[in-house]
Amino acid sequence: MSDRRRINGPAGTTSPPVFAPYSQTATATALRQRVRKPNELRKIFLQTGIVPSASGSAYLELESPPEPRLSLVPTSSTIKLSCSVHGPKPLPRTASFSPNAQLSAAVKFAPFATRVRQGYVPSQTEKDLGLHLENALKGVLLPDRWPKSAVDVAVTVLEGEDDQGEGDRFAGLGLFNLLAAAINVAMAALADAKIDCLDLLAAGVGAVVPGPDSKPLRVLDPAAVEHDDIRSSCVVGYLPSRDEIVELWSNGSVSTQNANTSIGFDEMVDAAIAAARGAQTVIKEALVESMTRNQMAGKKPSQGETNDVEMKT
Amino acid sequence: MPSLTNSLPFSPAELAYLHTSLSSIPPLRPDARPLSTDFRALRAETGVLPAVNGSAHVGFSDGREAIVGVKLEVEKTVAGNRVTQSEDGAMDIDADGQSRDSGEKRAKGKPEWVSLTLTLPGLRDDDPNLVFLEEMLREPLALSSSTTATSLQDSLIINSRWHWHVYIDVLLISPNGLASYPLPLLSMATHLALRDTRIPKLKSEGEEDPIADDDWMASTYLYQRTTPPGAKPPVTLLIVVVGENIIFDPSREELAAADSVIAVSVGNTSTDGELRLLATRMIDTPARDTMKGVPLSGETQEGVDVPGVWRPRIGGVKRTLLKKVVNTVLAGGIAREVMSGLDGFLSAETSASMG
């Protein structure tokens, strides 16, 4: 399908240049290994209140330290997301009656979000991510507070995470990291909009990768370019104070629980929950900072009034 | 989800009755199935479409039917994927480490070589729920393969320049739309269609352009039917959590009152016969968008739950309950029973066609 309302780019996907392997490929591959500890997260930058016209908004960056570029193929594990929340607002007249708030979430990739340019027509990946995000946020919202209302959450991916050096399609771990970041930024935007929620929802990703001596190793917050082989991965939306899981999406081959030597599904979920707890502290600090900033802005008129009173005297 | 509620919705009294019955120990199911792990009866047949490489027709007892056709197409492998890279590594004479690396790395396919489309009459093609179902069916088929497990796309490699592309087209005929969540029906139909799929035998060898043999009887199965059994396509099970109970193969009434809905995909990706967990997803439960019940005695205090009055559950699933779901599927033997049931059906059909 072609979008008639826009001037589309070239039909079909653009192919990035494919370079011959470098003579020091082994060295470059070794440098792409994970330099973080297995339980260390990437640095998270989170700020709320960046879109004045929205009810709530947030911006999130998830970046890794810059590494030396030995190869010409740029591979990064940075995620930049922007989220805006509109509502609660009245439903359109044509919508059917509902006693609960209708939450709808959409994830949209900017055309420049990946190395291979994506068009404006929403792809299956975006709709799939949107439904995952919607499922997670519905678990944390109190829907009966706003009957006959709608809440729209829009997440824009400004920079996506490349997956395994091939930038043609998102698959597997890159999507999981994007979904976890989208859940975190949407939760911050919902809190910025002051919508009543059950808990501070946080999302994290855990994975099982071959560690030293080819034994399975459990890592938190894996990046797709840092691991050559990812056996299984899992993203979890987690409510910390209630210890409940509102969203679960796992991928990869997990053996049964009978085998004691390998890491099963339980440990992978626990790794993702540990990553979600780390992300929740960042969301909490960002919201406290935003609240403090709002209180400081609220104090200035009172100081002005004090000045007026002093001038009268 | 407007498409999930195009059937008649349940009243709060009905939902309270269903939830109370299902959350009791043992759960009382509305269609009188004795166990929480009982599956409904289904009719199945394979080889119903002569123009495709593999096909299956599966019908459930409540009138839903699914027809799956699998078609294979030869495609040119785009330069830059790992098959070419490993070949380039093997051709490099200078580095000795390259030959060791190319020996270790097996040729890997790409998940884009597996396409799955789902068509439901009356629903738009770009409906998000339809896309969600498509990706849920496609994801365990085309996992990013690791060193320990292979996927469907790894067996599609012809040589370093050509590969097969699998197109799986699913047609769902359902009077209830997506209300009774046809995921187990679609998953079993896709499983049977893929095991019925045959690949034409190629006359070409090595790096030549592929030329197929005209003799269709010389074709081989995409999933080898050998003894001992080889790899099998995955099967996705739908599980609902009501209270503390875990219920398999939920009907429409059980889905309407569920606290949470989880899809678990299991498959056999190697020759050791061990079933593995391939993918899990959590699905939005329809009970979240229902009207609360009003108690008979009028106004009550806020937050006090009156027994027998419907109130949709807020929040998620307990962590221990979620792990219990996965353990019941794998260690409890439900996945093995489902897979052996499908194996038994294929054996019966093969012997019927031979006899």
XYZ file of C-alpha atoms in Angstrom:
668
model
C 0.000 0.000 0.000
C 1.244 3.482 -0.763
C 0.294 6.480 1.304
C -1.362 8.995 -0.985
C -1.387 11.843 1.485
C 2.356 12.154 1.691
C 5.247 12.458 -0.674
C 6.754 9.062 -0.098
C 10.364 8.237 -0.425
C 11.663 5.690 -2.913
C 9.543 2.598 -3.203
C 11.065 -0.364 -1.473
C 13.722 -0.310 1.146
C 17.090 1.296 0.731
C 20.030 -1.021 1.151
C 22.952 0.146 3.232
C 26.396 -0.478 1.796
C 27.829 -3.889 2.601
C 31.507 -3.718 3.377
C 33.989 -6.524 3.098
C 35.055 -7.957 6.440
C 38.012 -6.204 7.964
C 41.270 -8.053 8.369
C 41.047 -7.595 12.118
C 37.515 -8.895 12.317
C 38.315 -11.044 15.319
C 39.578 -8.004 17.189
C 36.506 -5.998 16.271
C 34.265 -8.828 17.342
C 36.099 -9.118 20.627
C 35.695 -5.402 21.249
C 31.962 -5.683 20.704
C 31.673 -7.901 23.722
C 29.810 -6.714 26.757
C 32.006 -4.667 29.046
C 29.341 -4.261 31.701
C 28.793 -6.666 34.534
C 25.975 -9.185 34.079
C 23.790 -7.296 36.549
C 24.600 -3.764 35.382
C 22.099 -1.693 33.432
C 22.807 0.850 30.746
C 22.562 4.507 31.699
C 19.005 5.830 31.609
C 18.133 9.468 31.034
C 14.505 10.362 31.728
C 12.817 13.737 31.709
C 9.147 14.643 31.944
C 7.141 17.633 30.804
C 8.811 18.279 27.474
C 5.672 18.705 25.327
C 3.655 21.681 26.637
C 0.520 20.922 24.638
C 0.196 17.367 25.938
C -1.384 16.344 29.213
C 1.779 14.447 30.066
C 5.015 13.812 28.259
C 8.363 12.188 28.815
C 11.632 11.615 27.020
C 13.910 8.645 27.601
C 17.402 7.804 26.461
C 19.096 4.493 27.005
C 22.678 4.674 25.903
C 25.851 2.702 26.194
C 29.357 4.161 26.368
C 30.762 5.008 22.933
C 33.126 2.381 21.653
C 35.995 2.773 19.192
C 34.942 2.233 15.597
C 37.155 -0.332 13.979
C 34.654 -1.220 11.299
C 32.791 1.084 8.983
C 29.416 -0.416 9.852
C 27.938 1.752 12.599
C 26.352 -0.350 15.311
C 24.913 1.323 18.343
C 22.746 0.262 21.214
C 21.159 3.609 21.957
C 17.409 4.025 22.318
C 15.746 7.435 22.251
C 12.011 7.639 22.819
C 9.534 10.454 23.173
C 6.081 9.912 24.625
C 3.041 12.137 24.944
C -0.231 11.402 26.708
C -3.513 13.058 25.777
C -6.512 12.734 27.981
C -8.609 11.745 29.800
C -10.835 13.280 27.160
C -14.399 12.548 26.068
C -14.960 9.738 23.648
C -16.268 10.630 20.196
C -20.014 10.417 19.743
C -19.774 7.417 17.463
C -17.948 5.308 20.037
C -19.994 2.818 21.974
C -20.679 3.366 25.642
C -18.151 2.054 28.114
C -18.045 2.589 31.880
C -14.243 2.465 31.840
C -11.537 4.651 30.383
C -10.451 3.454 26.954
C -6.675 3.470 26.724
C -5.059 3.254 23.324
C -1.317 3.157 22.779
C 0.658 3.514 19.572
C 4.350 3.075 18.906
C 5.657 4.879 15.855
C 9.121 4.727 14.356
C 10.579 7.846 12.857
C 11.843 7.200 9.315
C 15.386 7.873 10.492
C 15.167 5.610 13.546
C 17.099 2.774 11.949
C 19.987 2.467 9.559
C 17.588 1.295 6.887
C 14.959 3.928 6.242
C 11.421 2.982 7.194
C 8.444 4.550 5.506
C 5.513 6.339 7.079
C 3.031 3.500 6.683
C 2.799 1.688 10.020
C 4.328 -1.762 9.823
C 3.352 -4.933 11.603
C 6.150 -4.475 14.096
C 4.791 -1.124 15.215
C 1.273 -2.460 15.666
C 2.577 -5.448 17.568
C 4.595 -3.221 19.878
C 1.626 -0.919 20.310
C -0.577 -3.741 21.516
C 2.088 -4.966 23.916
C 2.405 -1.460 25.329
C -1.357 -1.129 25.555
C -1.616 -4.407 27.429
C 1.006 -3.298 29.935
C -0.538 0.112 30.562
C -4.042 -1.285 30.940
C -2.779 -3.357 33.829
C -1.668 -0.287 35.746
C -4.528 2.121 34.998
C -7.635 2.413 37.166
C -10.236 2.410 34.397
C -13.383 3.153 36.384
C -12.120 6.587 37.457
C -13.043 8.135 34.102
C -16.142 6.608 32.543
C -16.808 7.337 28.890
C -13.306 8.729 28.445
C -10.272 8.017 26.325
C -6.564 8.174 27.085
C -4.205 8.218 24.115
C -0.538 7.319 24.539
C 1.799 7.961 21.615
C 5.404 6.782 21.739
C 7.778 7.925 19.013
C 11.005 6.037 18.460
C 13.621 8.610 17.529
C 16.487 6.147 17.550
C 16.074 2.415 17.649
C 18.500 -0.248 18.664
C 20.235 -2.009 15.823
C 20.070 -5.747 15.896
C 23.101 -7.903 15.260
C 24.696 -5.664 12.699
C 21.869 -6.039 10.173
C 19.671 -2.987 10.157
C 16.984 -4.268 7.833
C 14.383 -5.476 10.297
C 13.743 -5.460 13.985
C 13.588 -8.897 15.475
C 14.088 -10.436 18.836
C 16.120 -8.590 21.379
C 16.007 -5.147 19.789
C 12.230 -5.188 19.989
C 12.350 -6.275 23.614
C 14.596 -3.406 24.601
C 12.381 -1.014 22.688
C 9.262 -2.311 24.412
C 10.844 -2.040 27.850
C 11.937 1.520 27.151
C 8.491 2.353 25.746
C 6.758 1.049 28.869
C 9.073 3.077 31.102
C 8.636 6.294 29.146
C 4.862 5.820 28.912
C 4.621 5.278 32.669
C 6.554 8.486 33.290
C 4.260 10.346 30.901
C 1.143 8.966 32.585
C 2.460 10.088 35.958
C 3.317 13.481 34.483
C -0.291 13.746 33.299
C -1.333 12.987 36.902
C -3.518 10.071 35.886
C -4.290 7.796 38.806
C -2.393 4.544 38.506
C -2.162 1.421 40.575
C 1.604 1.443 40.938
C 4.718 2.752 39.263
C 5.043 0.319 36.373
C 8.556 -0.500 35.234
C 9.844 -2.806 32.530
C 13.109 -4.658 32.168
C 14.746 -7.164 29.861
C 16.656 -10.272 30.889
C 18.451 -12.749 28.676
C 20.370 -15.994 28.783
C 23.592 -15.882 26.794
C 26.545 -18.272 26.623
C 29.050 -17.067 29.161
C 32.610 -18.205 29.795
C 33.202 -21.912 29.109
C 29.962 -21.937 27.073
C 27.844 -22.240 30.194
C 24.578 -20.295 30.175
C 24.879 -16.899 31.828
C 22.026 -14.710 32.965
C 22.402 -11.025 32.072
C 20.320 -7.956 32.792
C 19.532 -5.346 30.150
C 21.210 -7.088 27.210
C 22.081 -5.135 24.094
C 21.739 -6.854 20.764
C 25.121 -5.815 19.415
C 26.999 -6.859 22.536
C 26.202 -10.559 22.333
C 26.859 -12.786 19.355
C 24.522 -15.498 20.544
C 21.378 -14.946 22.592
C 19.645 -18.127 23.595
C 16.537 -16.647 25.127
C 15.314 -13.254 26.218
C 12.375 -11.930 28.136
C 10.748 -8.543 28.749
C 8.597 -8.051 31.823
C 6.283 -5.257 32.893
C 6.380 -5.279 36.661
C 4.482 -3.607 39.515
C 7.051 -3.501 42.336
C 4.917 -2.831 45.393
C 2.343 -5.457 44.446
C 4.933 -7.898 43.043
C 2.767 -8.559 40.001
C 3.552 -8.965 36.321
C 1.321 -7.106 33.893
C 3.211 -7.832 30.672
C 5.348 -10.785 29.681
C 6.966 -11.466 26.348
C 9.694 -14.050 26.009
C 11.491 -15.473 23.034
C 14.032 -18.179 22.482
C 14.579 -21.757 23.424
C 14.288 -22.459 27.139
C 14.792 -25.965 28.376
C 12.585 -27.652 30.914
C 12.884 -27.164 34.629
C 14.065 -30.715 35.183
C 17.538 -29.973 33.886
C 19.363 -28.452 36.819
C 22.423 -27.337 34.932
C 20.734 -24.892 32.592
C 18.955 -21.662 33.415
C 15.239 -22.008 32.987
C 12.317 -19.698 32.561
C 12.103 -18.724 36.230
C 15.612 -17.326 36.384
C 15.109 -15.389 33.163
C 11.947 -13.767 34.528
C 13.771 -12.927 37.752
C 16.550 -11.292 35.739
C 14.027 -9.171 33.858
C 12.335 -8.219 37.132
C 15.674 -7.148 38.597
C 16.219 -4.942 35.552
C 12.720 -3.527 35.997
C 13.465 -2.653 39.625
C 16.522 -0.731 38.515
C 14.485 1.171 35.937
C 11.817 1.942 38.518
C 14.279 3.852 40.698
C 15.110 6.055 37.723
C 11.429 6.729 37.017
C 10.830 7.560 40.658
C 13.728 10.001 40.796
C 12.624 11.689 37.585
C 9.093 12.134 38.887
C 10.275 13.491 42.238
C 12.517 15.960 40.433
C 9.643 17.028 38.200
C 7.381 17.501 41.206
C 10.036 19.574 42.975
C 10.428 21.745 39.901
C 6.688 22.348 39.784
C 6.620 23.335 43.449
C 9.473 25.786 42.920
C 7.571 27.343 40.030
C 4.506 27.606 42.221
C 6.387 29.537 44.922
C 7.384 32.459 42.712
C 3.957 34.207 42.665
C 3.852 34.128 46.454
C 7.265 35.755 46.574
C 5.952 38.398 44.193
C 3.036 39.003 46.506
C 5.429 39.361 49.385
C 7.312 41.962 47.411
C 4.071 43.781 46.751
C 3.245 43.789 50.435
C 6.693 45.133 51.261
C 6.365 47.871 48.677
C 3.046 48.956 50.150
C 4.621 49.260 53.555
C -10.736 -3.830 21.752
C -13.886 -3.209 19.693
C -13.425 -6.305 17.562
C -13.320 -8.576 20.574
C -16.766 -7.505 21.697
C -18.730 -7.813 18.483
C -20.517 -10.729 20.075
C -23.077 -10.243 22.789
C -21.326 -9.127 25.980
C -21.840 -10.784 29.335
C -23.726 -9.100 32.117
C -22.065 -8.452 35.487
C -24.177 -11.168 37.077
C -23.053 -13.706 34.498
C -19.425 -12.682 34.935
C -19.645 -12.977 38.708
C -21.186 -16.428 38.394
C -18.496 -17.549 35.940
C -15.653 -16.152 37.997
C -16.913 -17.736 41.207
C -17.273 -21.100 39.503
C -13.892 -20.967 37.825
C -11.987 -19.764 40.878
C -13.290 -22.545 43.119
C -11.113 -25.570 43.829
C -11.459 -27.645 41.682
C -12.691 -25.227 39.001
C -16.201 -25.753 37.670
C -16.071 -25.115 33.951
C -19.217 -23.927 32.168
C -19.063 -26.689 29.562
C -18.639 -29.386 32.259
C -15.108 -30.377 31.375
C -13.876 -32.325 34.418
C -10.257 -31.170 34.515
C -8.683 -27.775 34.056
C -6.323 -29.346 31.514
C -9.003 -30.844 29.268
C -9.052 -29.789 25.640
C -12.089 -29.629 23.411
C -12.580 -32.035 20.530
C -11.478 -30.956 17.083
C -11.678 -32.315 13.526
C -8.599 -32.151 11.352
C -7.460 -33.188 7.915
C -4.368 -32.467 5.880
C -3.728 -32.338 2.176
C -7.005 -30.641 1.345
C -5.570 -28.187 -1.201
C -3.807 -29.679 -4.238
C -2.234 -26.438 -5.463
C -0.069 -25.788 -2.413
C 2.935 -27.475 -0.864
C 1.113 -28.193 2.397
C -2.367 -27.622 3.750
C -4.554 -28.414 6.718
C -8.167 -27.915 7.723
C -9.018 -27.881 11.426
C -12.450 -27.334 12.927
C -13.480 -26.890 16.531
C -16.671 -28.039 18.143
C -18.131 -24.540 18.438
C -18.170 -23.977 14.690
C -14.850 -22.248 14.117
C -12.713 -23.491 11.255
C -9.265 -22.682 9.963
C -7.729 -23.504 6.592
C -3.977 -23.121 6.223
C -2.051 -23.237 2.972
C 1.736 -23.281 2.821
C 3.540 -22.274 -0.347
C 7.260 -22.319 -1.008
C 9.112 -19.978 -3.335
C 12.755 -19.848 -4.364
C 14.320 -16.506 -3.525
C 17.712 -15.034 -4.145
C 19.632 -14.525 -0.945
C 20.407 -10.863 -0.383
C 24.119 -10.198 -0.061
C 25.388 -9.431 3.376
C 23.694 -12.090 5.418
C 25.622 -14.588 7.427
C 25.638 -17.371 4.886
C 27.691 -15.231 2.564
C 29.812 -13.921 5.373
C 30.739 -17.375 6.509
C 31.566 -18.285 2.933
C 33.719 -15.198 2.598
C 35.402 -16.127 5.825
C 36.126 -19.581 4.504
C 37.676 -18.170 1.349
C 40.061 -15.949 3.247
C 43.460 -17.644 3.079
C 45.367 -15.215 5.285
C 43.676 -15.635 8.634
C 43.874 -19.046 10.231
C 41.363 -18.102 12.880
C 38.779 -17.530 10.178
C 38.651 -21.183 9.230
C 38.080 -22.129 12.843
C 35.316 -19.552 13.160
C 33.645 -20.620 9.950
C 33.763 -24.201 11.135
C 32.016 -23.301 14.352
C 29.336 -21.110 12.856
C 26.608 -23.019 11.115
C 24.719 -21.560 8.181
C 21.808 -19.572 9.566
C 18.669 -18.445 7.865
C 16.799 -15.241 8.460
C 13.421 -14.826 10.118
C 12.215 -12.783 7.145
C 12.108 -15.964 5.077
C 8.930 -16.991 6.895
C 5.817 -14.951 6.146
C 2.458 -15.527 7.777
C -0.801 -13.819 6.920
C -4.105 -14.277 8.683
C -7.416 -13.467 7.036
C -10.669 -13.209 8.941
C -13.727 -12.248 6.878
C -15.295 -9.107 8.263
C -12.117 -7.736 9.775
C -9.726 -5.267 8.212
C -6.300 -6.498 7.232
C -4.571 -3.833 9.297
C -6.544 -4.440 12.479
C -4.048 -4.394 15.374
C -5.545 -7.485 16.973
C -5.113 -9.382 13.720
C -1.501 -8.238 13.459
C -0.959 -9.296 17.063
C -2.292 -12.762 16.283
C -0.136 -13.024 13.171
C 3.025 -12.142 15.042
C 2.093 -14.512 17.855
C 1.843 -17.367 15.384
C 4.913 -16.378 13.381
C 7.297 -15.678 16.241
C 7.880 -19.227 17.556
C 8.256 -20.471 13.995
C 11.050 -18.109 13.046
C 13.092 -17.681 16.182
C 16.503 -16.138 15.934
C 18.374 -19.375 16.080
C 21.226 -19.882 18.470
C 23.991 -22.441 18.592
C 21.941 -24.968 20.502
C 18.655 -24.869 18.608
C 17.685 -24.608 14.972
C 14.649 -22.920 13.529
C 12.509 -23.289 10.458
C 14.539 -20.800 8.442
C 17.744 -22.785 8.869
C 16.305 -25.661 6.868
C 15.334 -23.315 4.037
C 18.886 -22.702 2.814
C 19.638 -24.145 -0.620
C 23.120 -22.732 -1.074
C 24.863 -19.451 -0.415
C 22.920 -17.673 -3.163
C 19.403 -19.140 -3.009
C 16.912 -20.072 -0.352
C 13.280 -21.044 0.043
C 10.698 -18.545 1.255
C 7.760 -20.007 3.160
C 4.395 -18.302 2.827
C 1.843 -19.471 5.392
C -1.656 -18.218 4.654
C -4.307 -18.804 7.288
C -8.011 -18.355 6.638
C -10.196 -18.255 9.720
C -13.939 -18.765 9.496
C -15.496 -17.890 12.809
C -18.981 -16.733 13.768
C -17.665 -14.980 16.878
C -14.804 -13.074 15.316
C -11.900 -12.861 17.709
C -14.088 -13.029 20.803
C -13.246 -16.618 21.651
C -9.594 -16.056 20.772
C -8.877 -18.649 18.072
C -5.177 -18.956 18.868
C -5.131 -22.721 19.676
C -7.148 -23.445 16.542
C -4.816 -21.449 14.336
C -1.742 -22.867 16.013
C -2.756 -26.487 15.549
C -3.818 -25.873 11.968
C -0.498 -24.211 11.203
C 1.351 -27.050 12.895
C -0.397 -29.707 10.819
C -0.014 -27.748 7.596
C 3.713 -27.340 8.114
C 4.176 -31.022 8.810
C 2.253 -31.753 5.621
C 4.502 -29.428 3.608
C 6.747 -31.031 1.023
C 9.779 -29.490 -0.686
C 10.466 -30.402 -4.316
C 13.635 -32.328 -4.837
C 16.323 -30.280 -6.528
C 18.299 -31.568 -9.475
C 20.954 -28.901 -9.087
C 23.897 -29.407 -6.790
C 26.226 -27.166 -4.874
C 26.192 -23.521 -5.911
C 24.197 -23.964 -9.111
C 20.923 -22.212 -9.772
C 18.170 -24.385 -8.313
C 16.253 -26.599 -10.720
C 13.457 -28.714 -9.326
C 12.807 -32.319 -10.169
C 9.567 -32.921 -12.039
C 8.793 -36.025 -10.038
C 6.599 -34.875 -7.161
C 6.805 -38.277 -5.515
C 10.516 -37.644 -5.002
C 9.838 -34.580 -2.873
C 10.708 -34.602 0.802
C 8.960 -33.264 3.861
C 9.904 -29.874 5.239
C 9.828 -31.425 8.710
C 11.361 -34.860 8.348
C 9.152 -37.783 9.298
C 11.811 -40.137 10.545
C 12.206 -42.598 13.371
C 13.356 -41.299 15.874
C 11.256 -38.164 15.333
C 13.062 -35.018 14.297
C 12.164 -31.378 14.726
C 8.516 -30.391 14.834
C 6.717 -27.089 14.375
C 5.704 -25.273 17.542
C 2.269 -25.332 19.108
C 0.858 -22.388 21.042
C -1.346 -23.077 24.045
C -3.768 -20.568 25.509
C -3.998 -20.500 29.295
C -6.164 -18.360 31.532
C -5.612 -17.560 35.189
C -8.741 -17.212 37.314
C -8.062 -16.609 40.979
C -5.476 -19.237 41.857
C -6.507 -21.677 39.116
C -4.830 -22.311 35.781
C -7.202 -23.362 33.013
C -6.185 -24.673 29.596
C -7.993 -24.225 26.287
C -10.476 -21.616 27.520
C -13.857 -21.235 25.910
C -15.529 -17.916 25.275
C -17.173 -17.835 28.695
C -13.924 -18.626 30.455
C -12.069 -15.957 28.529
C -14.662 -13.349 29.432
C -14.134 -13.812 33.180
C -10.377 -14.445 33.165
C -7.991 -12.483 35.354
C -5.188 -12.907 32.841
C -4.578 -14.663 29.526
C -1.172 -16.116 28.639
C -0.054 -17.730 25.393
C 2.776 -20.259 25.689
C 4.518 -21.669 22.601
C 6.362 -24.959 22.879
C 8.240 -26.822 20.216
C 10.782 -29.471 19.465
C 13.765 -27.770 17.874
C 16.291 -30.584 18.037
C 16.502 -34.329 17.713
C 16.656 -35.136 21.413
C 12.875 -35.187 21.657
C 12.789 -32.604 24.427
C 10.095 -29.976 24.240
C 11.270 -26.446 24.853
C 9.595 -23.189 25.684
C 9.894 -21.038 22.586
C 7.819 -17.940 23.291
C 5.345 -16.568 25.775
C 3.018 -13.623 25.486
C 0.472 -12.011 27.730
C -2.809 -11.072 26.094
C -5.213 -8.377 27.182
C -8.115 -9.976 28.993
C -11.621 -8.889 27.934
C -12.668 -8.710 31.593
C -10.875 -5.392 31.999
C -13.465 -3.523 29.949
C -16.622 -4.701 31.675
C -19.159 -2.942 33.826
C -19.019 -3.412 37.551
C -21.901 -5.031 39.336
C -24.184 -3.221 41.759
C -24.986 -4.979 45.046
C -28.580 -5.564 46.004
C -28.352 -3.604 49.231
C -27.621 -0.341 47.467
C -24.592 1.784 48.251
C -21.626 0.168 49.919
C -18.286 1.493 51.023
C -15.662 2.181 48.401
C -13.185 -0.616 47.966
C -15.145 -3.255 49.848
C -15.683 -6.339 47.735
C -19.105 -7.879 48.144
C -18.978 -11.599 47.362
C -20.982 -12.466 44.286
C -20.838 -8.943 42.833
C -18.666 -8.623 39.740
C -15.628 -6.378 39.897
C -12.931 -6.646 37.213
C -9.494 -7.390 38.514
C -6.951 -4.577 38.594
C -3.260 -5.210 38.162
C -1.400 -8.220 36.889
C -0.513 -11.772 37.788
C 1.481 -12.903 40.763
C 4.980 -14.007 39.887
C 4.610 -17.445 41.446
C 1.398 -18.051 39.524
C 3.085 -17.128 36.250
C 5.923 -19.545 36.880
C 3.378 -22.191 37.787
C 1.746 -21.695 34.383
C 4.993 -22.348 32.533
C 5.922 -25.260 34.774
C 2.534 -26.873 34.218
C 2.981 -26.619 30.466
C 6.490 -28.049 30.343
C 7.127 -30.163 33.412
C 3.494 -31.093 33.924
C 3.309 -32.867 30.608
C 0.549 -30.853 28.941
C 2.786 -29.923 26.029
C 3.869 -33.520 25.596
C 0.258 -34.680 25.552
C -0.716 -32.132 22.920
C 2.263 -32.990 20.747
C 1.654 -36.724 21.051
C -1.978 -36.161 20.125
C -0.933 -34.370 16.956
C 1.620 -37.100 16.236
C -1.048 -39.741 16.637
C -3.334 -37.930 14.230
C -0.611 -37.708 11.581
C 0.238 -41.380 12.005
C -3.406 -42.327 11.589
C -3.720 -40.184 8.471
C -0.536 -41.579 6.957
C -1.619 -45.170 7.491
C -5.087 -44.336 6.151
C -3.618 -42.888 2.961
C -1.328 -45.880 2.537
C -4.063 -48.442 3.123
